[in-house]
């Protein structure tokens, strides 16, 4: 298509008239195929046409029969002439409909704008949604391109109203039609067009009948395949259900075995714990008995030690009394000897006469008094030592 557009452009380089302001263009609108959505297969085998609407003009395609099995080759080529505004912006609302042949009812519609079409000679392909309030019933494969509006015979003037030129009467549209669809005759207008449409409608009806028979055969084959697929799916589902039940039974059995095993292990663990607790209690009782026996033995040892210390204390006291008594006896013997010496001395001095005897007697009395004080101090020390030994014995106990 791009090659053809370039060939047409090169052909148009011959002497021709264009809009002096170069803001008038011819748009090529080619609907190649119509595809029905699966949700609207009930429209299959319907005779329909495509229509373009722009401003107050419209254009209609030849009839064709919709199909649910495959896209329909509409091969609908139309041309639209418009002039851009003063700023050069090409904006024009156009409407494409899918309608009944008599035009009384629109099956679907697409609201478009020229700004979404190609603004050059290279074709732009779009998949246009054909919609109703119920949703998208199908898609139209639309190819668009545009050229500057030209003519070899008459000057080109800007136009406020868009219009659809007739390829049979317009040289630019005719040349483009022949290049784009070389195997199709030029469309006809007026009564001839009606007759041609009637003839096409008859052929379309025959084609529709043929396609309906093919569709019915395909439908039956599809139903048979679906029935076979359903039967196979049912068998597979039954096998899957059986396998599922078998797995569930195996899982249930395994779970039951696991439960019984866990119960046995728990029971054994409880028995082991009970036995261990009994052993620990026996060990604690044994330790308590041993501790009690050790305390009793220690108490006996402490009592025996206390008695031993008491016996030793008594023996020490007894030895101390014996020592003191021996010292007292020794002291008495010593004093007795001293008294004997004193008496002998007094006797000697009395025989000799004089004051010297009295002095010696006084000295003897002083000596005896000092000796008595010394003995008293020794007895006090002995009592203190005995009390200290008793206190130490009490502390040891």
GROMACS .gro file of C-alpha atoms in nm, residues 47-380:
model
  334
   47UNK     CA    1  -2.651  -0.907   0.550
   48UNK     CA    2  -2.480  -0.582   0.645
   49UNK     CA    3  -2.308  -0.273   0.506
   50UNK     CA    4  -2.051  -0.023   0.635
   51UNK     CA    5  -2.139   0.347   0.632
   52UNK     CA    6  -1.930   0.659   0.684
   53UNK     CA    7  -2.081   0.983   0.816
   54UNK     CA    8  -1.903   1.319   0.805
   55UNK     CA    9  -2.086   1.651   0.851
   56UNK     CA   10  -2.402   1.615   0.635
   57UNK     CA   11  -2.255   1.356   0.395
   58UNK     CA   12  -2.245   0.978   0.413
   59UNK     CA   13  -2.116   0.687   0.208
   60UNK     CA   14  -2.217   0.321   0.198
   61UNK     CA   15  -2.034   0.001   0.111
   62UNK     CA   16  -2.154  -0.293  -0.094
   63UNK     CA   17  -2.344  -0.557   0.110
   64UNK     CA   18  -2.159  -0.843   0.273
   65UNK     CA   19  -2.254  -1.131   0.503
   66UNK     CA   20  -2.123  -1.143   0.859
   67UNK     CA   21  -1.952  -1.464   0.971
   68UNK     CA   22  -1.870  -1.609   1.311
   69UNK     CA   23  -1.617  -1.861   1.180
   70UNK     CA   24  -1.375  -1.616   1.015
   71UNK     CA   25  -1.329  -1.242   0.940
   72UNK     CA   26  -1.534  -1.104   0.648
   73UNK     CA   27  -1.343  -0.938   0.362
   74UNK     CA   28  -1.541  -0.617   0.333
   75UNK     CA   29  -1.284  -0.446   0.100
   76UNK     CA   30  -1.471  -0.121   0.140
   77UNK     CA   31  -1.277   0.178  -0.006
   78UNK     CA   32  -1.406   0.532   0.040
   79UNK     CA   33  -1.258   0.881  -0.001
   80UNK     CA   34  -1.327   1.193   0.209
   81UNK     CA   35  -1.239   1.553   0.121
   82UNK     CA   36  -1.196   1.807   0.400
   83UNK     CA   37  -1.024   2.143   0.447
   84UNK     CA   38  -0.818   2.218   0.755
   85UNK     CA   39  -0.893   2.528   0.962
   86UNK     CA   40  -0.690   2.848   0.941
   87UNK     CA   41  -0.430   2.710   1.182
   88UNK     CA   42  -0.380   2.403   0.964
   89UNK     CA   43  -0.534   2.167   1.221
   90UNK     CA   44  -0.709   1.869   1.063
   91UNK     CA   45  -0.984   1.788   1.308
   92UNK     CA   46  -1.317   1.648   1.197
   93UNK     CA   47  -1.550   1.402   1.370
   94UNK     CA   48  -1.645   1.108   1.153
   95UNK     CA   49  -1.862   0.807   1.228
   96UNK     CA   50  -1.843   0.454   1.093
   97UNK     CA   51  -2.141   0.221   1.138
   98UNK     CA   52  -2.215  -0.142   1.077
   99UNK     CA   53  -2.577  -0.136   0.956
  100UNK     CA   54  -2.851  -0.346   0.806
  101UNK     CA   55  -2.868  -0.338   0.427
  102UNK     CA   56  -3.186  -0.128   0.428
  103UNK     CA   57  -3.021   0.124   0.663
  104UNK     CA   58  -3.312   0.107   0.907
  105UNK     CA   59  -3.099  -0.020   1.195
  106UNK     CA   60  -2.738   0.027   1.301
  107UNK     CA   61  -2.581  -0.291   1.439
  108UNK     CA   62  -2.277  -0.109   1.581
  109UNK     CA   63  -2.097   0.223   1.562
  110UNK     CA   64  -1.745   0.372   1.598
  111UNK     CA   65  -1.695   0.744   1.673
  112UNK     CA   66  -1.362   0.863   1.529
  113UNK     CA   67  -1.170   1.179   1.448
  114UNK     CA   68  -0.945   1.250   1.153
  115UNK     CA   69  -0.665   1.341   1.391
  116UNK     CA   70  -0.623   0.969   1.461
  117UNK     CA   71  -0.583   0.893   1.088
  118UNK     CA   72  -0.265   0.906   0.882
  119UNK     CA   73  -0.179   1.259   0.770
  120UNK     CA   74   0.062   1.136   0.503
  121UNK     CA   75   0.073   0.904   0.204
  122UNK     CA   76   0.189   0.609   0.414
  123UNK     CA   77  -0.098   0.390   0.526
  124UNK     CA   78  -0.173   0.364   0.897
  125UNK     CA   79  -0.347   0.049   1.017
  126UNK     CA   80  -0.591   0.052   1.309
  127UNK     CA   81  -0.824  -0.204   1.465
  128UNK     CA   82  -1.144  -0.008   1.531
  129UNK     CA   83  -1.394  -0.129   1.793
  130UNK     CA   84  -1.755  -0.159   1.673
  131UNK     CA   85  -1.964  -0.101   1.984
  132UNK     CA   86  -2.322  -0.100   2.109
  133UNK     CA   87  -2.472  -0.049   2.450
  134UNK     CA   88  -2.428  -0.424   2.502
  135UNK     CA   89  -2.054  -0.402   2.440
  136UNK     CA   90  -1.804  -0.457   2.159
  137UNK     CA   91  -1.962  -0.673   1.888
  138UNK     CA   92  -1.653  -0.681   1.666
  139UNK     CA   93  -1.360  -0.502   1.509
  140UNK     CA   94  -1.291  -0.337   1.174
  141UNK     CA   95  -0.942  -0.345   1.020
  142UNK     CA   96  -0.910   0.015   0.898
  143UNK     CA   97  -0.628   0.153   0.682
  144UNK     CA   98  -0.600   0.531   0.634
  145UNK     CA   99  -0.378   0.766   0.433
  146UNK     CA  100  -0.413   1.119   0.295
  147UNK     CA  101  -0.298   1.336   0.004
  148UNK     CA  102  -0.317   1.698  -0.084
  149UNK     CA  103  -0.636   1.750  -0.285
  150UNK     CA  104  -0.554   1.788  -0.658
  151UNK     CA  105  -0.722   1.796  -0.999
  152UNK     CA  106  -0.602   1.804  -1.360
  153UNK     CA  107  -0.910   1.986  -1.490
  154UNK     CA  108  -1.065   2.224  -1.236
  155UNK     CA  109  -0.922   2.447  -0.965
  156UNK     CA  110  -0.942   2.312  -0.613
  157UNK     CA  111  -1.126   2.529  -0.363
  158UNK     CA  112  -1.135   2.498   0.017
  159UNK     CA  113  -1.458   2.356   0.150
  160UNK     CA  114  -1.635   2.404   0.481
  161UNK     CA  115  -1.834   2.082   0.448
  162UNK     CA  116  -1.671   1.742   0.422
  163UNK     CA  117  -1.790   1.526   0.134
  164UNK     CA  118  -1.726   1.184  -0.022
  165UNK     CA  119  -1.615   1.212  -0.390
  166UNK     CA  120  -1.745   0.952  -0.640
  167UNK     CA  121  -1.456   0.756  -0.797
  168UNK     CA  122  -1.659   0.733  -1.119
  169UNK     CA  123  -1.670   1.113  -1.144
  170UNK     CA  124  -1.354   1.230  -0.957
  171UNK     CA  125  -1.020   1.176  -1.129
  172UNK     CA  126  -0.810   1.172  -0.807
  173UNK     CA  127  -1.044   0.924  -0.637
  174UNK     CA  128  -1.067   0.714  -0.957
  175UNK     CA  129  -0.691   0.690  -1.000
  176UNK     CA  130  -0.641   0.595  -0.635
  177UNK     CA  131  -0.923   0.338  -0.652
  178UNK     CA  132  -0.767   0.169  -0.955
  179UNK     CA  133  -0.426   0.153  -0.789
  180UNK     CA  134  -0.556   0.025  -0.456
  181UNK     CA  135  -0.820  -0.220  -0.590
  182UNK     CA  136  -0.712  -0.299  -0.947
  183UNK     CA  137  -0.923  -0.616  -0.959
  184UNK     CA  138  -1.250  -0.445  -0.866
  185UNK     CA  139  -1.467  -0.232  -1.093
  186UNK     CA  140  -1.547   0.122  -1.000
  187UNK     CA  141  -1.850   0.153  -0.770
  188UNK     CA  142  -2.169   0.294  -0.933
  189UNK     CA  143  -2.409   0.556  -0.801
  190UNK     CA  144  -2.788   0.615  -0.836
  191UNK     CA  145  -3.025   0.354  -0.987
  192UNK     CA  146  -2.739   0.157  -1.130
  193UNK     CA  147  -2.596   0.141  -0.783
  194UNK     CA  148  -2.927   0.012  -0.648
  195UNK     CA  149  -2.940  -0.253  -0.918
  196UNK     CA  150  -2.581  -0.344  -0.851
  197UNK     CA  151  -2.656  -0.362  -0.482
  198UNK     CA  152  -2.957  -0.588  -0.551
  199UNK     CA  153  -2.739  -0.813  -0.763
  200UNK     CA  154  -2.474  -0.809  -0.495
  201UNK     CA  155  -2.741  -0.880  -0.237
  202UNK     CA  156  -2.851  -1.189  -0.433
  203UNK     CA  157  -2.497  -1.307  -0.464
  204UNK     CA  158  -2.446  -1.227  -0.098
  205UNK     CA  159  -2.753  -1.433  -0.009
  206UNK     CA  160  -2.617  -1.726  -0.209
  207UNK     CA  161  -2.281  -1.682  -0.045
  208UNK     CA  162  -2.456  -1.654   0.290
  209UNK     CA  163  -2.644  -1.979   0.225
  210UNK     CA  164  -2.323  -2.152   0.131
  211UNK     CA  165  -2.145  -2.016   0.434
  212UNK     CA  166  -2.444  -2.105   0.652
  213UNK     CA  167  -2.423  -2.467   0.531
  214UNK     CA  168  -2.049  -2.469   0.596
  215UNK     CA  169  -2.107  -2.310   0.933
  216UNK     CA  170  -2.374  -2.570   1.018
  217UNK     CA  171  -2.138  -2.850   0.918
  218UNK     CA  172  -1.860  -2.690   1.119
  219UNK     CA  173  -2.099  -2.648   1.410
  220UNK     CA  174  -2.199  -3.016   1.400
  221UNK     CA  175  -1.836  -3.120   1.379
  222UNK     CA  176  -1.756  -2.889   1.665
  223UNK     CA  177  -2.047  -3.029   1.868
  224UNK     CA  178  -1.925  -3.383   1.801
  225UNK     CA  179  -1.573  -3.284   1.902
  226UNK     CA  180  -1.707  -3.109   2.211
  227UNK     CA  181  -1.918  -3.416   2.298
  228UNK     CA  182  -1.614  -3.639   2.256
  229UNK     CA  183  -1.406  -3.395   2.456
  230UNK     CA  184  -1.673  -3.385   2.727
  231UNK     CA  185  -1.688  -3.765   2.737
  232UNK     CA  186  -1.310  -3.780   2.760
  233UNK     CA  187  -1.316  -3.506   3.023
  234UNK     CA  188  -1.582  -3.703   3.215
  235UNK     CA  189  -1.369  -4.018   3.201
  236UNK     CA  190  -1.066  -3.819   3.307
  237UNK     CA  191  -1.267  -3.655   3.585
  238UNK     CA  192  -1.392  -3.994   3.704
  239UNK     CA  193  -1.039  -4.132   3.699
  240UNK     CA  194  -0.915  -3.822   3.878
  241UNK     CA  195  -1.193  -3.855   4.136
  242UNK     CA  196  -1.108  -4.221   4.189
  243UNK     CA  197  -0.741  -4.134   4.222
  244UNK     CA  198  -0.833  -3.852   4.461
  245UNK     CA  199  -1.041  -4.093   4.674
  246UNK     CA  200  -0.757  -4.346   4.673
  247UNK     CA  201  -0.509  -4.079   4.779
  248UNK     CA  202  -0.746  -3.950   5.046
  249UNK     CA  203  -0.793  -4.306   5.179
  250UNK     CA  204  -0.417  -4.359   5.178
  251UNK     CA  205  -0.364  -4.026   5.349
  252UNK     CA  206  -0.633  -4.106   5.607
  253UNK     CA  207  -0.471  -4.445   5.676
  254UNK     CA  208  -0.129  -4.285   5.704
  255UNK     CA  209  -0.269  -4.020   5.938
  256UNK     CA  210  -0.432  -4.290   6.153
  257UNK     CA  211  -0.105  -4.481   6.172
  258UNK     CA  212   0.078  -4.163   6.259
  259UNK     CA  213  -0.180  -4.085   6.528
  260UNK     CA  214  -0.149  -4.433   6.681
  261UNK     CA  215   0.230  -4.410   6.665
  262UNK     CA  216   0.219  -4.069   6.835
  263UNK     CA  217  -0.013  -4.205   7.105
  264UNK     CA  218   0.222  -4.500   7.168
  265UNK     CA  219   0.522  -4.270   7.182
  266UNK     CA  220   0.338  -4.030   7.414
  267UNK     CA  221   0.236  -4.320   7.641
  268UNK     CA  222   0.591  -4.451   7.646
  269UNK     CA  223   0.720  -4.102   7.716
  270UNK     CA  224   0.474  -4.069   8.005
  271UNK     CA  225   0.583  -4.407   8.145
  272UNK     CA  226   0.948  -4.310   8.115
  273UNK     CA  227   0.878  -3.978   8.282
  274UNK     CA  228   0.685  -4.146   8.562
  275UNK     CA  229   0.966  -4.398   8.614
  276UNK     CA  230   1.222  -4.118   8.609
  277UNK     CA  231   1.019  -3.916   8.859
  278UNK     CA  232   0.996  -4.223   9.086
  279UNK     CA  233   1.373  -4.271   9.062
  280UNK     CA  234   1.431  -3.903   9.135
  281UNK     CA  235   1.196  -3.920   9.436
  282UNK     CA  236   1.377  -4.229   9.563
  283UNK     CA  237   1.709  -4.051   9.515
  284UNK     CA  238   1.577  -3.747   9.704
  285UNK     CA  239   1.450  -3.969   9.987
  286UNK     CA  240   1.785  -4.146  10.002
  287UNK     CA  241   1.967  -3.813  10.012
  288UNK     CA  242   1.737  -3.691  10.289
  289UNK     CA  243   1.801  -4.007  10.492
  290UNK     CA  244   2.174  -3.973  10.440
  291UNK     CA  245   2.159  -3.606  10.533
  292UNK     CA  246   1.957  -3.688  10.844
  293UNK     CA  247   2.205  -3.960  10.937
  294UNK     CA  248   2.494  -3.723  10.872
  295UNK     CA  249   2.333  -3.457  11.087
  296UNK     CA  250   2.269  -3.713  11.363
  297UNK     CA  251   2.627  -3.840  11.339
  298UNK     CA  252   2.758  -3.486  11.343
  299UNK     CA  253   2.536  -3.408  11.638
  300UNK     CA  254   2.668  -3.714  11.819
  301UNK     CA  255   3.019  -3.613  11.733
  302UNK     CA  256   2.951  -3.260  11.853
  303UNK     CA  257   2.805  -3.394  12.177
  304UNK     CA  258   3.098  -3.630  12.222
  305UNK     CA  259   3.337  -3.345  12.150
  306UNK     CA  260   3.159  -3.124  12.400
  307UNK     CA  261   3.175  -3.398  12.662
  308UNK     CA  262   3.541  -3.457  12.577
  309UNK     CA  263   3.614  -3.087  12.607
  310UNK     CA  264   3.426  -3.078  12.936
  311UNK     CA  265   3.625  -3.374  13.068
  312UNK     CA  266   3.945  -3.209  12.956
  313UNK     CA  267   3.835  -2.886  13.123
  314UNK     CA  268   3.764  -3.069  13.444
  315UNK     CA  269   4.101  -3.244  13.421
  316UNK     CA  270   4.273  -2.909  13.365
  317UNK     CA  271   4.088  -2.759  13.657
  318UNK     CA  272   4.174  -3.058  13.867
  319UNK     CA  273   4.540  -3.033  13.772
  320UNK     CA  274   4.524  -2.659  13.836
  321UNK     CA  275   4.373  -2.719  14.182
  322UNK     CA  276   4.634  -2.981  14.254
  323UNK     CA  277   4.906  -2.744  14.139
  324UNK     CA  278   4.763  -2.463  14.346
  325UNK     CA  279   4.723  -2.693  14.639
  326UNK     CA  280   5.077  -2.815  14.598
  327UNK     CA  281   5.194  -2.455  14.576
  328UNK     CA  282   4.990  -2.372  14.888
  329UNK     CA  283   5.138  -2.664  15.077
  330UNK     CA  284   5.482  -2.569  14.955
  331UNK     CA  285   5.414  -2.213  15.061
  332UNK     CA  286   5.294  -2.333  15.400
  333UNK     CA  287   5.607  -2.542  15.443
  334UNK     CA  288   5.818  -2.246  15.338
  335UNK     CA  289   5.637  -2.017  15.580
  336UNK     CA  290   5.675  -2.276  15.850
  337UNK     CA  291   6.047  -2.286  15.785
  338UNK     CA  292   6.060  -1.907  15.790
  339UNK     CA  293   5.868  -1.898  16.118
  340UNK     CA  294   6.110  -2.151  16.252
  341UNK     CA  295   6.398  -1.936  16.143
  342UNK     CA  296   6.226  -1.628  16.287
  343UNK     CA  297   6.173  -1.800  16.618
  344UNK     CA  298   6.530  -1.915  16.620
  345UNK     CA  299   6.642  -1.563  16.533
  346UNK     CA  300   6.425  -1.408  16.800
  347UNK     CA  301   6.555  -1.655  17.044
  348UNK     CA  302   6.910  -1.572  16.946
  349UNK     CA  303   6.849  -1.198  16.958
  350UNK     CA  304   6.672  -1.216  17.289
  351UNK     CA  305   6.970  -1.382  17.426
  352UNK     CA  306   7.201  -1.114  17.287
  353UNK     CA  307   6.976  -0.813  17.405
  354UNK     CA  308   6.968  -0.464  17.259
  355UNK     CA  309   6.758  -0.267  17.004
  356UNK     CA  310   6.887  -0.469  16.720
  357UNK     CA  311   6.641  -0.747  16.802
  358UNK     CA  312   6.340  -0.525  16.772
  359UNK     CA  313   6.445  -0.404  16.432
  360UNK     CA  314   6.483  -0.749  16.305
  361UNK     CA  315   6.141  -0.840  16.443
  362UNK     CA  316   5.981  -0.550  16.255
  363UNK     CA  317   6.160  -0.646  15.938
  364UNK     CA  318   6.027  -0.996  15.976
  365UNK     CA  319   5.670  -0.868  16.016
  366UNK     CA  320   5.705  -0.648  15.701
  367UNK     CA  321   5.836  -0.944  15.508
  368UNK     CA  322   5.542  -1.158  15.620
  369UNK     CA  323   5.291  -0.886  15.525
  370UNK     CA  324   5.442  -0.854  15.174
  371UNK     CA  325   5.431  -1.228  15.140
  372UNK     CA  326   5.061  -1.239  15.227
  373UNK     CA  327   4.988  -0.969  14.965
  374UNK     CA  328   5.181  -1.166  14.707
  375UNK     CA  329   4.980  -1.478  14.786
  376UNK     CA  330   4.652  -1.286  14.758
  377UNK     CA  331   4.755  -1.158  14.415
  378UNK     CA  332   4.845  -1.509  14.303
  379UNK     CA  333   4.506  -1.644  14.418
  380UNK     CA  334   4.333  -1.365  14.220
   0.00000   0.00000   0.00000
